[in-house]
């Protein structure tokens, strides 16, 4: 037995209403249960993606992500970094964005998920963050989640060092001193050690 167009439309409307009711119930539950960072972060997603929320409140999403991020919830730290990076609910601040991306990556490493940390630093390094370029260099130098590639590590240290990243300047000096990833050059090693000391 077939259905008429009106019957099909009515069935679709019923399903949509059921889904809306489920979503509303979830929003109400999350509103009343803010005791765990994962719930706080999840509630923030409703504002972030404008799901069944009457007002598009960027400040509210930022506050929720910040609260969960401060509780060391790594995925919330990523979303908080996105807010800083794009200026959602707060003033755009690339330095704060990197800080929270870095915290999230460090938490992933603590949880032994180095692959995610590597990919995160790789993405940030491509965007020009010198701290991420330095961190990514360490991955290549030590062979964490990737084959050891001291030449690539040297290149990343050099890029970050030239931007004034102190740790990268020190590592670049070490690379020149020992000939890791480049030809040994003690004069350049001394130069970069001095730069690192000046910025210390």
PDB file of N, CA and C in Angstrom, residues 88-130:
ATOM      1  N   UNK A  88      35.765  34.423  18.086  1.00  0.00           N
ATOM      2  CA  UNK A  88      34.404  34.047  18.452  1.00  0.00           C
ATOM      3  C   UNK A  88      34.192  34.251  19.946  1.00  0.00           C
ATOM      4  N   UNK A  89      33.350  35.198  20.319  1.00  0.00           N
ATOM      5  CA  UNK A  89      33.020  35.423  21.724  1.00  0.00           C
ATOM      6  C   UNK A  89      34.095  36.137  22.500  1.00  0.00           C
ATOM      7  N   UNK A  90      35.170  36.520  21.843  1.00  0.00           N
ATOM      8  CA  UNK A  90      36.279  37.217  22.486  1.00  0.00           C
ATOM      9  C   UNK A  90      37.083  37.930  21.402  1.00  0.00           C
ATOM     10  N   UNK A  91      38.009  38.763  21.826  1.00  0.00           N
ATOM     11  CA  UNK A  91      38.866  39.416  20.839  1.00  0.00           C
ATOM     12  C   UNK A  91      39.814  38.393  20.222  1.00  0.00           C
ATOM     13  N   UNK A  92      40.077  38.544  18.943  1.00  0.00           N
ATOM     14  CA  UNK A  92      40.998  37.630  18.267  1.00  0.00           C
ATOM     15  C   UNK A  92      42.390  37.765  18.880  1.00  0.00           C
ATOM     16  N   UNK A  93      42.985  36.624  19.222  1.00  0.00           N
ATOM     17  CA  UNK A  93      44.292  36.630  19.870  1.00  0.00           C
ATOM     18  C   UNK A  93      45.041  35.361  19.459  1.00  0.00           C
ATOM     19  N   UNK A  94      45.934  35.510  18.482  1.00  0.00           N
ATOM     20  CA  UNK A  94      46.655  34.358  17.941  1.00  0.00           C
ATOM     21  C   UNK A  94      47.569  33.710  18.984  1.00  0.00           C
ATOM     22  N   UNK A  95      48.140  34.537  19.875  1.00  0.00           N
ATOM     23  CA  UNK A  95      49.028  33.988  20.910  1.00  0.00           C
ATOM     24  C   UNK A  95      48.247  33.099  21.868  1.00  0.00           C
ATOM     25  N   UNK A  96      47.063  33.569  22.290  1.00  0.00           N
ATOM     26  CA  UNK A  96      46.222  32.757  23.180  1.00  0.00           C
ATOM     27  C   UNK A  96      45.734  31.509  22.462  1.00  0.00           C
ATOM     28  N   UNK A  97      45.454  31.641  21.171  1.00  0.00           N
ATOM     29  CA  UNK A  97      45.032  30.473  20.389  1.00  0.00           C
ATOM     30  C   UNK A  97      46.116  29.407  20.424  1.00  0.00           C
ATOM     31  N   UNK A  98      47.354  29.826  20.171  1.00  0.00           N
ATOM     32  CA  UNK A  98      48.436  28.842  20.183  1.00  0.00           C
ATOM     33  C   UNK A  98      48.613  28.239  21.570  1.00  0.00           C
ATOM     34  N   UNK A  99      48.520  29.062  22.609  1.00  0.00           N
ATOM     35  CA  UNK A  99      48.701  28.563  23.973  1.00  0.00           C
ATOM     36  C   UNK A  99      47.735  27.419  24.259  1.00  0.00           C
ATOM     37  N   UNK A 100      46.476  27.594  23.852  1.00  0.00           N
ATOM     38  CA  UNK A 100      45.482  26.559  24.134  1.00  0.00           C
ATOM     39  C   UNK A 100      45.626  25.366  23.200  1.00  0.00           C
ATOM     40  N   UNK A 101      46.029  25.596  21.952  1.00  0.00           N
ATOM     41  CA  UNK A 101      46.329  24.463  21.074  1.00  0.00           C
ATOM     42  C   UNK A 101      47.462  23.632  21.670  1.00  0.00           C
ATOM     43  N   UNK A 102      48.471  24.330  22.216  1.00  0.00           N
ATOM     44  CA  UNK A 102      49.621  23.645  22.800  1.00  0.00           C
ATOM     45  C   UNK A 102      49.212  22.846  24.035  1.00  0.00           C
ATOM     46  N   UNK A 103      48.364  23.437  24.882  1.00  0.00           N
ATOM     47  CA  UNK A 103      47.883  22.716  26.067  1.00  0.00           C
ATOM     48  C   UNK A 103      47.140  21.450  25.652  1.00  0.00           C
ATOM     49  N   UNK A 104      46.308  21.579  24.612  1.00  0.00           N
ATOM     50  CA  UNK A 104      45.557  20.419  24.140  1.00  0.00           C
ATOM     51  C   UNK A 104      46.501  19.338  23.631  1.00  0.00           C
ATOM     52  N   UNK A 105      47.507  19.754  22.885  1.00  0.00           N
ATOM     53  CA  UNK A 105      48.476  18.791  22.351  1.00  0.00           C
ATOM     54  C   UNK A 105      49.249  18.118  23.472  1.00  0.00           C
ATOM     55  N   UNK A 106      49.630  18.882  24.493  1.00  0.00           N
ATOM     56  CA  UNK A 106      50.357  18.322  25.629  1.00  0.00           C
ATOM     57  C   UNK A 106      49.492  17.317  26.369  1.00  0.00           C
ATOM     58  N   UNK A 107      48.208  17.603  26.495  1.00  0.00           N
ATOM     59  CA  UNK A 107      47.302  16.666  27.148  1.00  0.00           C
ATOM     60  C   UNK A 107      47.177  15.384  26.343  1.00  0.00           C
ATOM     61  N   UNK A 108      47.151  15.523  25.013  1.00  0.00           N
ATOM     62  CA  UNK A 108      47.098  14.332  24.171  1.00  0.00           C
ATOM     63  C   UNK A 108      48.348  13.485  24.377  1.00  0.00           C
ATOM     64  N   UNK A 109      49.488  14.151  24.549  1.00  0.00           N
ATOM     65  CA  UNK A 109      50.729  13.400  24.763  1.00  0.00           C
ATOM     66  C   UNK A 109      50.694  12.673  26.101  1.00  0.00           C
ATOM     67  N   UNK A 110      50.167  13.350  27.125  1.00  0.00           N
ATOM     68  CA  UNK A 110      50.046  12.723  28.438  1.00  0.00           C
ATOM     69  C   UNK A 110      49.185  11.477  28.337  1.00  0.00           C
ATOM     70  N   UNK A 111      48.165  11.541  27.473  1.00  0.00           N
ATOM     71  CA  UNK A 111      47.267  10.406  27.287  1.00  0.00           C
ATOM     72  C   UNK A 111      47.843   9.394  26.297  1.00  0.00           C
ATOM     73  N   UNK A 112      49.140   9.563  25.931  1.00  0.00           N
ATOM     74  CA  UNK A 112      49.823   8.645  25.017  1.00  0.00           C
ATOM     75  C   UNK A 112      49.222   8.657  23.615  1.00  0.00           C
ATOM     76  N   UNK A 113      48.588   9.764  23.237  1.00  0.00           N
ATOM     77  CA  UNK A 113      48.069   9.868  21.879  1.00  0.00           C
ATOM     78  C   UNK A 113      48.940  10.854  21.118  1.00  0.00           C
ATOM     79  N   UNK A 114      50.146  10.450  20.853  1.00  0.00           N
ATOM     80  CA  UNK A 114      51.129  11.341  20.241  1.00  0.00           C
ATOM     81  C   UNK A 114      50.798  11.656  18.784  1.00  0.00           C
ATOM     82  N   UNK A 115      50.080  10.772  18.133  1.00  0.00           N
ATOM     83  CA  UNK A 115      49.726  11.018  16.735  1.00  0.00           C
ATOM     84  C   UNK A 115      48.880  12.285  16.604  1.00  0.00           C
ATOM     85  N   UNK A 116      47.899  12.455  17.496  1.00  0.00           N
ATOM     86  CA  UNK A 116      47.067  13.660  17.448  1.00  0.00           C
ATOM     87  C   UNK A 116      47.899  14.900  17.747  1.00  0.00           C
ATOM     88  N   UNK A 117      48.804  14.772  18.703  1.00  0.00           N
ATOM     89  CA  UNK A 117      49.658  15.910  19.053  1.00  0.00           C
ATOM     90  C   UNK A 117      50.532  16.295  17.865  1.00  0.00           C
ATOM     91  N   UNK A 118      51.081  15.292  17.188  1.00  0.00           N
ATOM     92  CA  UNK A 118      51.924  15.552  16.016  1.00  0.00           C
ATOM     93  C   UNK A 118      51.140  16.291  14.936  1.00  0.00           C
ATOM     94  N   UNK A 119      49.940  15.806  14.650  1.00  0.00           N
ATOM     95  CA  UNK A 119      49.119  16.423  13.602  1.00  0.00           C
ATOM     96  C   UNK A 119      48.739  17.851  13.973  1.00  0.00           C
ATOM     97  N   UNK A 120      48.469  18.064  15.256  1.00  0.00           N
ATOM     98  CA  UNK A 120      48.091  19.402  15.703  1.00  0.00           C
ATOM     99  C   UNK A 120      49.252  20.370  15.550  1.00  0.00           C
ATOM    100  N   UNK A 121      50.453  19.970  15.985  1.00  0.00           N
ATOM    101  CA  UNK A 121      51.625  20.838  15.835  1.00  0.00           C
ATOM    102  C   UNK A 121      51.953  21.053  14.355  1.00  0.00           C
ATOM    103  N   UNK A 122      51.742  20.024  13.544  1.00  0.00           N
ATOM    104  CA  UNK A 122      52.004  20.142  12.107  1.00  0.00           C
ATOM    105  C   UNK A 122      51.094  21.200  11.482  1.00  0.00           C
ATOM    106  N   UNK A 123      49.833  21.160  11.852  1.00  0.00           N
ATOM    107  CA  UNK A 123      48.867  22.131  11.324  1.00  0.00           C
ATOM    108  C   UNK A 123      49.232  23.550  11.745  1.00  0.00           C
ATOM    109  N   UNK A 124      49.593  23.713  13.013  1.00  0.00           N
ATOM    110  CA  UNK A 124      49.938  25.041  13.525  1.00  0.00           C
ATOM    111  C   UNK A 124      51.250  25.541  12.935  1.00  0.00           C
ATOM    112  N   UNK A 125      52.182  24.622  12.717  1.00  0.00           N
ATOM    113  CA  UNK A 125      53.465  25.008  12.113  1.00  0.00           C
ATOM    114  C   UNK A 125      53.251  25.536  10.701  1.00  0.00           C
ATOM    115  N   UNK A 126      52.343  24.901   9.979  1.00  0.00           N
ATOM    116  CA  UNK A 126      52.035  25.348   8.613  1.00  0.00           C
ATOM    117  C   UNK A 126      51.413  26.740   8.610  1.00  0.00           C
ATOM    118  N   UNK A 127      50.753  27.090   9.714  1.00  0.00           N
ATOM    119  CA  UNK A 127      50.134  28.415   9.822  1.00  0.00           C
ATOM    120  C   UNK A 127      51.132  29.479  10.274  1.00  0.00           C
ATOM    121  N   UNK A 128      52.371  29.047  10.553  1.00  0.00           N
ATOM    122  CA  UNK A 128      53.423  30.005  10.864  1.00  0.00           C
ATOM    123  C   UNK A 128      53.713  30.236  12.327  1.00  0.00           C
ATOM    124  N   UNK A 129      53.136  29.426  13.226  1.00  0.00           N
ATOM    125  CA  UNK A 129      53.409  29.579  14.655  1.00  0.00           C
ATOM    126  C   UNK A 129      54.814  29.054  14.963  1.00  0.00           C
ATOM    127  N   UNK A 130      55.695  29.940  15.406  1.00  0.00           N
ATOM    128  CA  UNK A 130      57.080  29.519  15.646  1.00  0.00           C
ATOM    129  C   UNK A 130      57.207  28.518  16.788  1.00  0.00           C
TER     130      UNK A 130
END
